Amino acid sequence: MSERKKPITILMADDDPDDRFMTKEAFKEAMLINDLRFVEDGEELLDYLYHRGRFADPSDAPRPGLILLDLNMPRKDGREALAEIKTDPDLRRIPVVILTTSKAEEDIIRTYDLGSNSYITKPVSFESLVAIMKALSKYWLEIVLL
Amino acid sequence: MHGTKESITILLVDDDSDDRFMAKDAFKEARLLNDLRFVENGEELIDYLHHRGKYADVKNSPRPGLILLDLNMPGKDGREALTEIKADPDLRRIPVVILTTSKAEEDVVRTYELGSNSYITKPVSFEGLVAIIKTMANYWLEIVQLPTN
């Protein structure tokens, strides 16, 4: 398998504080040591990636190796943020995994069409979320080259 | 997690017959029951996806749920085929995982830019390949929602 590199920063965009907290706990439970950071909507995600506003200092906003993106968020939603990321020549190579409660076929197809790298439906239980974080990290952090 | 995961066709594109044989065995070893099909270069891949030539009969070329794509192949290589797939409004939603011996940073960056869904380096050993196929199948078939046709 691929050599262990410096752990990448994982950036999660989710407007729901409970979901952010659950993910943080699931990361711990899955023994992930990666730098996990959060933004709360698509607007903040783009500010982070472009080092704008409160993310002006690049040391406060290290480039993520993987983005976990919710779809339904206020202000700029996940679809709009995804479209912007995947049309930006400098950002489009960053893998974006959709992590949402939506199971709508339309959302699945549309986000793959926009260039998302995978689409995962958020489970209801914490145990399932831990299992998903384990499988996701095993795939993206141990098998895949980023 | 999904009832239909075994009905997904996986299409592997590789010009090396030993690598195709190894992949077939690794799928068996990983106990994957999916319909695994092979094409031998980028030209054949595009023919398969567009049902052209020997793939004219749609029954012989079911739409893949996942494409595993080698990069270095004669004729149309993986980069060119990837570019065509990801520029085609009907095909671009099919996840394409690069599976190649190349570890060149340039290949990794360029194929992500072209829209590949992931990039995996082929391991040298059979055991390594089985491990990768298992992790990959668990991720794409159990965890991820794939677009239906």
mmCIF file of C-alpha atoms in Angstrom:
data_model
loop_
_atom_site.group_PDB
_atom_site.id
_atom_site.type_symbol
_atom_site.label_atom_id
_atom_site.label_comp_id
_atom_site.label_asym_id
_atom_site.label_seq_id
_atom_site.Cartn_x
_atom_site.Cartn_y
_atom_site.Cartn_z
ATOM 1 C CA MET A 1 0.000 0.000 0.000
ATOM 2 C CA SER A 2 1.034 3.600 -0.407
ATOM 3 C CA GLU A 3 3.626 5.015 1.943
ATOM 4 C CA ARG A 4 2.389 6.950 4.905
ATOM 5 C CA LYS A 5 2.734 10.654 4.284
ATOM 6 C CA LYS A 6 2.175 13.644 6.499
ATOM 7 C CA PRO A 7 -1.469 13.402 7.598
ATOM 8 C CA ILE A 8 -3.616 15.559 5.377
ATOM 9 C CA THR A 9 -6.044 18.190 6.565
ATOM 10 C CA ILE A 10 -9.673 17.147 6.144
ATOM 11 C CA LEU A 11 -12.141 19.997 5.814
ATOM 12 C CA MET A 12 -15.804 19.408 6.565
ATOM 13 C CA ALA A 13 -18.500 21.856 5.491
ATOM 14 C CA ASP A 14 -21.724 21.378 7.471
ATOM 15 C CA ASP A 15 -24.172 23.887 8.906
ATOM 16 C CA ASP A 16 -25.527 21.523 11.581
ATOM 17 C CA PRO A 17 -23.530 21.806 14.848
ATOM 18 C CA ASP A 18 -24.738 18.374 15.985
ATOM 19 C CA ASP A 19 -23.481 16.772 12.782
ATOM 20 C CA ARG A 20 -20.125 18.537 13.136
ATOM 21 C CA PHE A 21 -19.837 17.325 16.714
ATOM 22 C CA MET A 22 -20.861 13.745 15.798
ATOM 23 C CA THR A 23 -18.290 13.658 12.988
ATOM 24 C CA LYS A 24 -15.571 14.910 15.307
ATOM 25 C CA GLU A 25 -16.430 12.183 17.801
ATOM 26 C CA ALA A 26 -16.629 9.552 15.035
ATOM 27 C CA PHE A 27 -13.146 10.604 13.866
ATOM 28 C CA LYS A 28 -11.812 10.071 17.375
ATOM 29 C CA GLU A 29 -13.591 6.741 17.675
ATOM 30 C CA ALA A 30 -12.096 5.672 14.328
ATOM 31 C CA MET A 31 -8.641 6.636 15.696
ATOM 32 C CA LEU A 32 -7.994 9.192 12.981
ATOM 33 C CA ILE A 33 -5.213 11.597 13.780
ATOM 34 C CA ASN A 34 -5.759 13.877 10.830
ATOM 35 C CA ASP A 35 -6.230 17.590 11.259
ATOM 36 C CA LEU A 36 -10.020 17.882 10.940
ATOM 37 C CA ARG A 37 -11.393 21.377 10.398
ATOM 38 C CA PHE A 38 -14.876 22.730 9.969
ATOM 39 C CA VAL A 39 -16.636 25.456 8.059
ATOM 40 C CA GLU A 40 -20.354 26.072 8.328
ATOM 41 C CA ASP A 41 -21.575 26.738 4.789
ATOM 42 C CA GLY A 42 -20.451 27.040 1.176
ATOM 43 C CA GLU A 43 -19.574 30.716 1.553
ATOM 44 C CA GLU A 44 -17.178 29.934 4.420
ATOM 45 C CA LEU A 45 -15.758 26.986 2.483
ATOM 46 C CA LEU A 46 -14.815 29.216 -0.443
ATOM 47 C CA ASP A 47 -13.451 31.883 1.937
ATOM 48 C CA TYR A 48 -11.309 29.184 3.535
ATOM 49 C CA LEU A 49 -10.002 27.857 0.216
ATOM 50 C CA TYR A 50 -9.258 31.353 -1.126
ATOM 51 C CA HIS A 51 -7.856 32.628 2.208
ATOM 52 C CA ARG A 52 -10.369 35.414 2.440
ATOM 53 C CA GLY A 53 -11.804 37.191 5.502
ATOM 54 C CA ARG A 54 -11.036 35.350 8.741
ATOM 55 C CA PHE A 55 -9.060 32.770 6.758
ATOM 56 C CA ALA A 56 -6.683 35.414 5.349
ATOM 57 C CA ASP A 57 -3.727 33.913 7.207
ATOM 58 C CA PRO A 58 -2.818 30.713 5.287
ATOM 59 C CA SER A 59 -1.476 29.134 8.490
ATOM 60 C CA ASP A 60 -5.066 29.226 9.807
ATOM 61 C CA ALA A 61 -6.365 27.612 6.632
ATOM 62 C CA PRO A 62 -4.042 24.830 5.432
ATOM 63 C CA ARG A 63 -5.063 23.459 2.052
ATOM 64 C CA PRO A 64 -7.247 20.398 2.622
ATOM 65 C CA GLY A 65 -6.359 17.056 1.055
ATOM 66 C CA LEU A 66 -10.022 16.049 1.201
ATOM 67 C CA ILE A 67 -13.283 17.974 1.530
ATOM 68 C CA LEU A 68 -16.444 16.496 3.093
ATOM 69 C CA LEU A 69 -19.337 18.544 1.804
ATOM 70 C CA ASP A 70 -22.923 18.732 3.014
ATOM 71 C CA LEU A 71 -25.474 19.712 0.381
ATOM 72 C CA ASN A 72 -28.239 21.605 2.127
ATOM 73 C CA MET A 73 -26.785 24.650 3.847
ATOM 74 C CA PRO A 74 -27.870 28.305 4.099
ATOM 75 C CA ARG A 75 -26.216 31.087 2.067
ATOM 76 C CA LYS A 76 -24.126 29.163 -0.475
ATOM 77 C CA ASP A 77 -25.207 25.509 -0.533
ATOM 78 C CA GLY A 78 -23.073 22.459 -1.296
ATOM 79 C CA ARG A 79 -24.074 22.276 -4.973
ATOM 80 C CA GLU A 80 -22.975 25.858 -5.618
ATOM 81 C CA ALA A 81 -19.728 25.441 -3.671
ATOM 82 C CA LEU A 82 -18.983 22.178 -5.534
ATOM 83 C CA ALA A 83 -19.598 23.848 -8.906
ATOM 84 C CA GLU A 84 -17.174 26.652 -7.981
ATOM 85 C CA ILE A 85 -14.474 24.291 -6.694
ATOM 86 C CA LYS A 86 -14.661 21.996 -9.709
ATOM 87 C CA THR A 87 -14.425 24.867 -12.203
ATOM 88 C CA ASP A 88 -11.430 26.460 -10.480
ATOM 89 C CA PRO A 89 -8.188 25.206 -12.109
ATOM 90 C CA ASP A 90 -6.306 25.459 -8.817
ATOM 91 C CA LEU A 91 -8.931 23.837 -6.575
ATOM 92 C CA ARG A 92 -10.546 21.205 -8.782
ATOM 93 C CA ARG A 93 -7.952 18.541 -8.048
ATOM 94 C CA ILE A 94 -8.977 18.450 -4.352
ATOM 95 C CA PRO A 95 -11.271 15.438 -3.867
ATOM 96 C CA VAL A 96 -14.743 16.390 -2.685
ATOM 97 C CA VAL A 97 -16.889 13.721 -1.021
ATOM 98 C CA ILE A 98 -20.559 14.643 -0.633
ATOM 99 C CA LEU A 99 -21.766 13.715 2.870
ATOM 100 C CA THR A 100 -25.444 14.507 3.187
ATOM 101 C CA THR A 101 -28.740 13.215 4.530
ATOM 102 C CA SER A 102 -30.220 13.475 1.035
ATOM 103 C CA LYS A 103 -30.769 10.213 -0.802
ATOM 104 C CA ALA A 104 -32.438 11.949 -3.741
ATOM 105 C CA GLU A 105 -31.392 10.417 -7.049
ATOM 106 C CA GLU A 106 -31.362 13.925 -8.493
ATOM 107 C CA ASP A 107 -28.752 15.051 -5.952
ATOM 108 C CA ILE A 108 -26.606 11.965 -6.579
ATOM 109 C CA ILE A 109 -26.589 12.395 -10.345
ATOM 110 C CA ARG A 110 -26.259 16.171 -10.311
ATOM 111 C CA THR A 111 -23.296 16.212 -7.938
ATOM 112 C CA TYR A 112 -21.441 13.479 -9.869
ATOM 113 C CA ASP A 113 -22.111 15.514 -13.003
ATOM 114 C CA LEU A 114 -20.642 18.576 -11.266
ATOM 115 C CA GLY A 115 -17.481 16.580 -10.512
ATOM 116 C CA SER A 116 -17.888 15.294 -6.966
ATOM 117 C CA ASN A 117 -15.484 12.427 -6.261
ATOM 118 C CA SER A 118 -18.009 10.326 -4.304
ATOM 119 C CA TYR A 119 -21.427 10.612 -2.710
ATOM 120 C CA ILE A 120 -22.166 9.228 0.758
ATOM 121 C CA THR A 121 -25.462 9.345 2.642
ATOM 122 C CA LYS A 122 -25.124 10.265 6.312
ATOM 123 C CA PRO A 123 -26.260 7.399 8.505
ATOM 124 C CA VAL A 124 -28.641 7.939 11.394
ATOM 125 C CA SER A 125 -26.685 6.151 14.129
ATOM 126 C CA PHE A 126 -23.317 7.093 15.597
ATOM 127 C CA GLU A 127 -22.035 3.505 15.171
ATOM 128 C CA SER A 128 -22.756 3.649 11.443
ATOM 129 C CA LEU A 129 -21.060 7.033 11.172
ATOM 130 C CA VAL A 130 -17.929 5.566 12.796
ATOM 131 C CA ALA A 131 -18.037 2.648 10.321
ATOM 132 C CA ILE A 132 -18.341 5.091 7.430
ATOM 133 C CA MET A 133 -15.459 7.241 8.689
ATOM 134 C CA LYS A 134 -13.301 4.113 9.014
ATOM 135 C CA ALA A 135 -14.081 2.950 5.475
ATOM 136 C CA LEU A 136 -13.699 6.461 4.080
ATOM 137 C CA SER A 137 -10.338 6.996 5.747
ATOM 138 C CA LYS A 138 -9.055 3.545 4.834
ATOM 139 C CA TYR A 139 -9.881 4.265 1.212
ATOM 140 C CA TRP A 140 -8.790 7.898 0.877
ATOM 141 C CA LEU A 141 -5.869 7.888 3.324
ATOM 142 C CA GLU A 142 -4.358 4.421 2.838
ATOM 143 C CA ILE A 143 -5.183 3.298 -0.680
ATOM 144 C CA VAL A 144 -5.618 6.408 -2.783
ATOM 145 C CA LEU A 145 -2.865 8.792 -3.857
ATOM 146 C CA LEU A 146 -3.877 12.365 -3.159
ATOM 147 C CA MET B 1 -25.848 -1.345 2.474
ATOM 148 C CA HIS B 2 -27.520 -1.277 -0.951
ATOM 149 C CA GLY B 3 -29.488 -4.223 -2.253
ATOM 150 C CA THR B 4 -28.263 -3.703 -5.780
ATOM 151 C CA LYS B 5 -24.528 -3.562 -5.190
ATOM 152 C CA GLU B 6 -23.856 -6.927 -6.784
ATOM 153 C CA SER B 7 -25.713 -5.913 -9.905
ATOM 154 C CA ILE B 8 -23.130 -3.234 -10.638
ATOM 155 C CA THR B 9 -20.910 -3.931 -13.604
ATOM 156 C CA ILE B 10 -17.270 -3.021 -13.072
ATOM 157 C CA LEU B 11 -15.287 -2.303 -16.213
ATOM 158 C CA LEU B 12 -11.501 -2.644 -16.065
ATOM 159 C CA VAL B 13 -9.367 -1.101 -18.779
ATOM 160 C CA ASP B 14 -5.853 -2.493 -19.067
ATOM 161 C CA ASP B 15 -3.651 -3.437 -22.007
ATOM 162 C CA ASP B 16 -1.555 -5.903 -19.981
ATOM 163 C CA SER B 17 -3.074 -9.394 -20.139
ATOM 164 C CA ASP B 18 -1.223 -10.487 -16.969
ATOM 165 C CA ASP B 19 -2.664 -7.531 -15.074
ATOM 166 C CA ARG B 20 -6.162 -8.339 -16.323
ATOM 167 C CA PHE B 21 -5.739 -11.968 -15.245
ATOM 168 C CA MET B 22 -4.404 -10.922 -11.811
ATOM 169 C CA ALA B 23 -7.312 -8.529 -11.332
ATOM 170 C CA LYS B 24 -9.817 -11.257 -12.192
ATOM 171 C CA ASP B 25 -8.211 -13.598 -9.644
ATOM 172 C CA ALA B 26 -8.023 -10.826 -7.036
ATOM 173 C CA PHE B 27 -11.755 -10.167 -7.481
ATOM 174 C CA LYS B 28 -12.431 -13.862 -6.889
ATOM 175 C CA GLU B 29 -10.124 -13.935 -3.872
ATOM 176 C CA ALA B 30 -11.947 -10.882 -2.477
ATOM 177 C CA ARG B 31 -15.229 -12.782 -3.013
ATOM 178 C CA LEU B 32 -16.747 -10.122 -5.210
ATOM 179 C CA LEU B 33 -19.648 -11.374 -7.237
ATOM 180 C CA ASN B 34 -19.967 -8.355 -9.467
ATOM 181 C CA ASP B 35 -19.988 -8.617 -13.214
ATOM 182 C CA LEU B 36 -16.361 -7.734 -14.031
ATOM 183 C CA ARG B 37 -15.617 -6.924 -17.659
ATOM 184 C CA PHE B 38 -12.457 -5.994 -19.483
ATOM 185 C CA VAL B 39 -11.427 -3.793 -22.362
ATOM 186 C CA GLU B 40 -7.851 -3.456 -23.549
ATOM 187 C CA ASN B 41 -7.319 0.221 -24.303
ATOM 188 C CA GLY B 42 -8.946 3.633 -24.372
ATOM 189 C CA GLU B 43 -10.358 3.161 -27.856
ATOM 190 C CA GLU B 44 -12.145 -0.038 -26.811
ATOM 191 C CA LEU B 45 -13.383 1.654 -23.649
ATOM 192 C CA ILE B 46 -15.025 4.456 -25.619
ATOM 193 C CA ASP B 47 -16.453 1.920 -28.121
ATOM 194 C CA TYR B 48 -17.896 -0.052 -25.194
ATOM 195 C CA LEU B 49 -19.470 3.019 -23.566
ATOM 196 C CA HIS B 50 -20.959 4.259 -26.844
ATOM 197 C CA HIS B 51 -22.005 0.747 -27.965
ATOM 198 C CA ARG B 52 -19.967 0.897 -31.129
ATOM 199 C CA GLY B 53 -18.356 -1.872 -33.183
ATOM 200 C CA LYS B 54 -18.271 -5.186 -31.328
ATOM 201 C CA TYR B 55 -20.192 -3.554 -28.465
ATOM 202 C CA ALA B 56 -23.118 -2.526 -30.664
ATOM 203 C CA ASP B 57 -25.418 -4.937 -28.811
ATOM 204 C CA VAL B 58 -26.268 -3.220 -25.522
ATOM 205 C CA LYS B 59 -26.632 -6.623 -23.821
ATOM 206 C CA ASN B 60 -22.924 -7.212 -24.410
ATOM 207 C CA SER B 61 -21.952 -3.880 -22.933
ATOM 208 C CA PRO B 62 -24.001 -3.075 -19.832
ATOM 209 C CA ARG B 63 -23.325 0.407 -18.540
ATOM 210 C CA PRO B 64 -20.628 0.156 -15.843
ATOM 211 C CA GLY B 65 -21.235 1.519 -12.359
ATOM 212 C CA LEU B 66 -17.496 1.932 -11.907
ATOM 213 C CA ILE B 67 -14.550 2.129 -14.315
ATOM 214 C CA LEU B 68 -11.013 1.091 -13.308
ATOM 215 C CA LEU B 69 -8.678 2.788 -15.754
ATOM 216 C CA ASP B 70 -5.017 2.140 -16.498
ATOM 217 C CA LEU B 71 -3.063 5.146 -17.790
ATOM 218 C CA ASN B 72 -0.344 3.876 -20.085
ATOM 219 C CA MET B 73 -1.861 1.971 -22.995
ATOM 220 C CA PRO B 74 -1.173 1.951 -26.733
ATOM 221 C CA GLY B 75 -3.509 3.842 -29.040
ATOM 222 C CA LYS B 76 -5.846 5.964 -26.960
ATOM 223 C CA ASP B 77 -4.321 6.076 -23.481
ATOM 224 C CA GLY B 78 -6.077 6.464 -20.126
ATOM 225 C CA ARG B 79 -5.652 10.244 -20.004
ATOM 226 C CA GLU B 80 -7.346 10.718 -23.366
ATOM 227 C CA ALA B 81 -10.165 8.299 -22.533
ATOM 228 C CA LEU B 82 -10.683 10.024 -19.160
ATOM 229 C CA THR B 83 -10.860 13.414 -20.873
ATOM 230 C CA GLU B 84 -13.528 12.132 -23.270
ATOM 231 C CA ILE B 85 -15.604 10.485 -20.551
ATOM 232 C CA LYS B 86 -15.543 13.493 -18.246
ATOM 233 C CA ALA B 87 -16.440 15.871 -21.091
ATOM 234 C CA ASP B 88 -19.443 13.747 -22.128
ATOM 235 C CA PRO B 89 -22.681 14.867 -20.390
ATOM 236 C CA ASP B 90 -24.061 11.317 -20.444
ATOM 237 C CA LEU B 91 -20.909 9.506 -19.256
ATOM 238 C CA ARG B 92 -19.247 11.937 -16.862
ATOM 239 C CA ARG B 93 -21.228 10.788 -13.842
ATOM 240 C CA ILE B 94 -19.709 7.285 -13.999
ATOM 241 C CA PRO B 95 -16.962 7.150 -11.355
ATOM 242 C CA VAL B 96 -13.525 6.524 -12.865
ATOM 243 C CA VAL B 97 -10.775 5.223 -10.581
ATOM 244 C CA ILE B 98 -7.263 5.392 -12.034
ATOM 245 C CA LEU B 99 -5.432 2.101 -11.371
ATOM 246 C CA THR B 100 -1.900 2.331 -12.683
ATOM 247 C CA THR B 101 1.717 1.514 -11.918
ATOM 248 C CA SER B 102 2.603 5.200 -12.294
ATOM 249 C CA LYS B 103 3.300 7.092 -9.085
ATOM 250 C CA ALA B 104 4.286 10.253 -10.964
ATOM 251 C CA GLU B 105 2.972 13.347 -9.207
ATOM 252 C CA GLU B 106 2.232 14.782 -12.645
ATOM 253 C CA ASP B 107 -0.124 11.882 -13.451
ATOM 254 C CA VAL B 108 -1.856 12.151 -10.073
ATOM 255 C CA VAL B 109 -2.435 15.908 -10.388
ATOM 256 C CA ARG B 110 -3.372 15.843 -14.060
ATOM 257 C CA THR B 111 -5.922 13.044 -13.789
ATOM 258 C CA TYR B 112 -7.625 14.647 -10.767
ATOM 259 C CA GLU B 113 -7.790 17.840 -12.800
ATOM 260 C CA LEU B 114 -9.361 15.922 -15.668
ATOM 261 C CA GLY B 115 -12.044 14.702 -13.253
ATOM 262 C CA SER B 116 -10.928 11.233 -12.145
ATOM 263 C CA ASN B 117 -12.745 10.181 -8.956
ATOM 264 C CA SER B 118 -9.657 8.652 -7.301
ATOM 265 C CA TYR B 119 -6.115 7.594 -8.100
ATOM 266 C CA ILE B 120 -4.710 4.261 -6.938
ATOM 267 C CA THR B 121 -1.252 2.837 -7.568
ATOM 268 C CA LYS B 122 -1.163 -0.853 -8.515
ATOM 269 C CA PRO B 123 0.661 -2.859 -5.892
ATOM 270 C CA VAL B 124 3.384 -5.285 -6.931
ATOM 271 C CA SER B 125 2.135 -8.367 -5.073
ATOM 272 C CA PHE B 126 -1.061 -10.338 -5.572
ATOM 273 C CA GLU B 127 -1.847 -10.060 -1.837
ATOM 274 C CA GLY B 128 -1.484 -6.284 -2.088
ATOM 275 C CA LEU B 129 -3.863 -6.246 -5.042
ATOM 276 C CA VAL B 130 -6.470 -8.319 -3.181
ATOM 277 C CA ALA B 131 -6.241 -5.929 -0.208
ATOM 278 C CA ILE B 132 -6.736 -2.925 -2.474
ATOM 279 C CA ILE B 133 -9.651 -4.513 -4.319
ATOM 280 C CA LYS B 134 -11.325 -5.329 -0.986
ATOM 281 C CA THR B 135 -10.957 -1.788 0.355
ATOM 282 C CA MET B 136 -12.025 -0.285 -2.941
ATOM 283 C CA ALA B 137 -15.078 -2.545 -3.227
ATOM 284 C CA ASN B 138 -16.082 -1.892 0.372
ATOM 285 C CA TYR B 139 -15.897 1.849 -0.278
ATOM 286 C CA TRP B 140 -17.599 2.081 -3.677
ATOM 287 C CA LEU B 141 -20.124 -0.735 -3.242
ATOM 288 C CA GLU B 142 -21.006 -0.526 0.466
ATOM 289 C CA ILE B 143 -20.437 3.061 1.546
ATOM 290 C CA VAL B 144 -20.891 5.222 -1.531
ATOM 291 C CA GLN B 145 -24.099 5.904 -3.432
ATOM 292 C CA LEU B 146 -23.448 5.383 -7.123
ATOM 293 C CA PRO B 147 -25.484 7.142 -9.780
ATOM 294 C CA THR B 148 -28.090 4.891 -11.342
ATOM 295 C CA ASN B 149 -28.606 4.985 -15.065
#
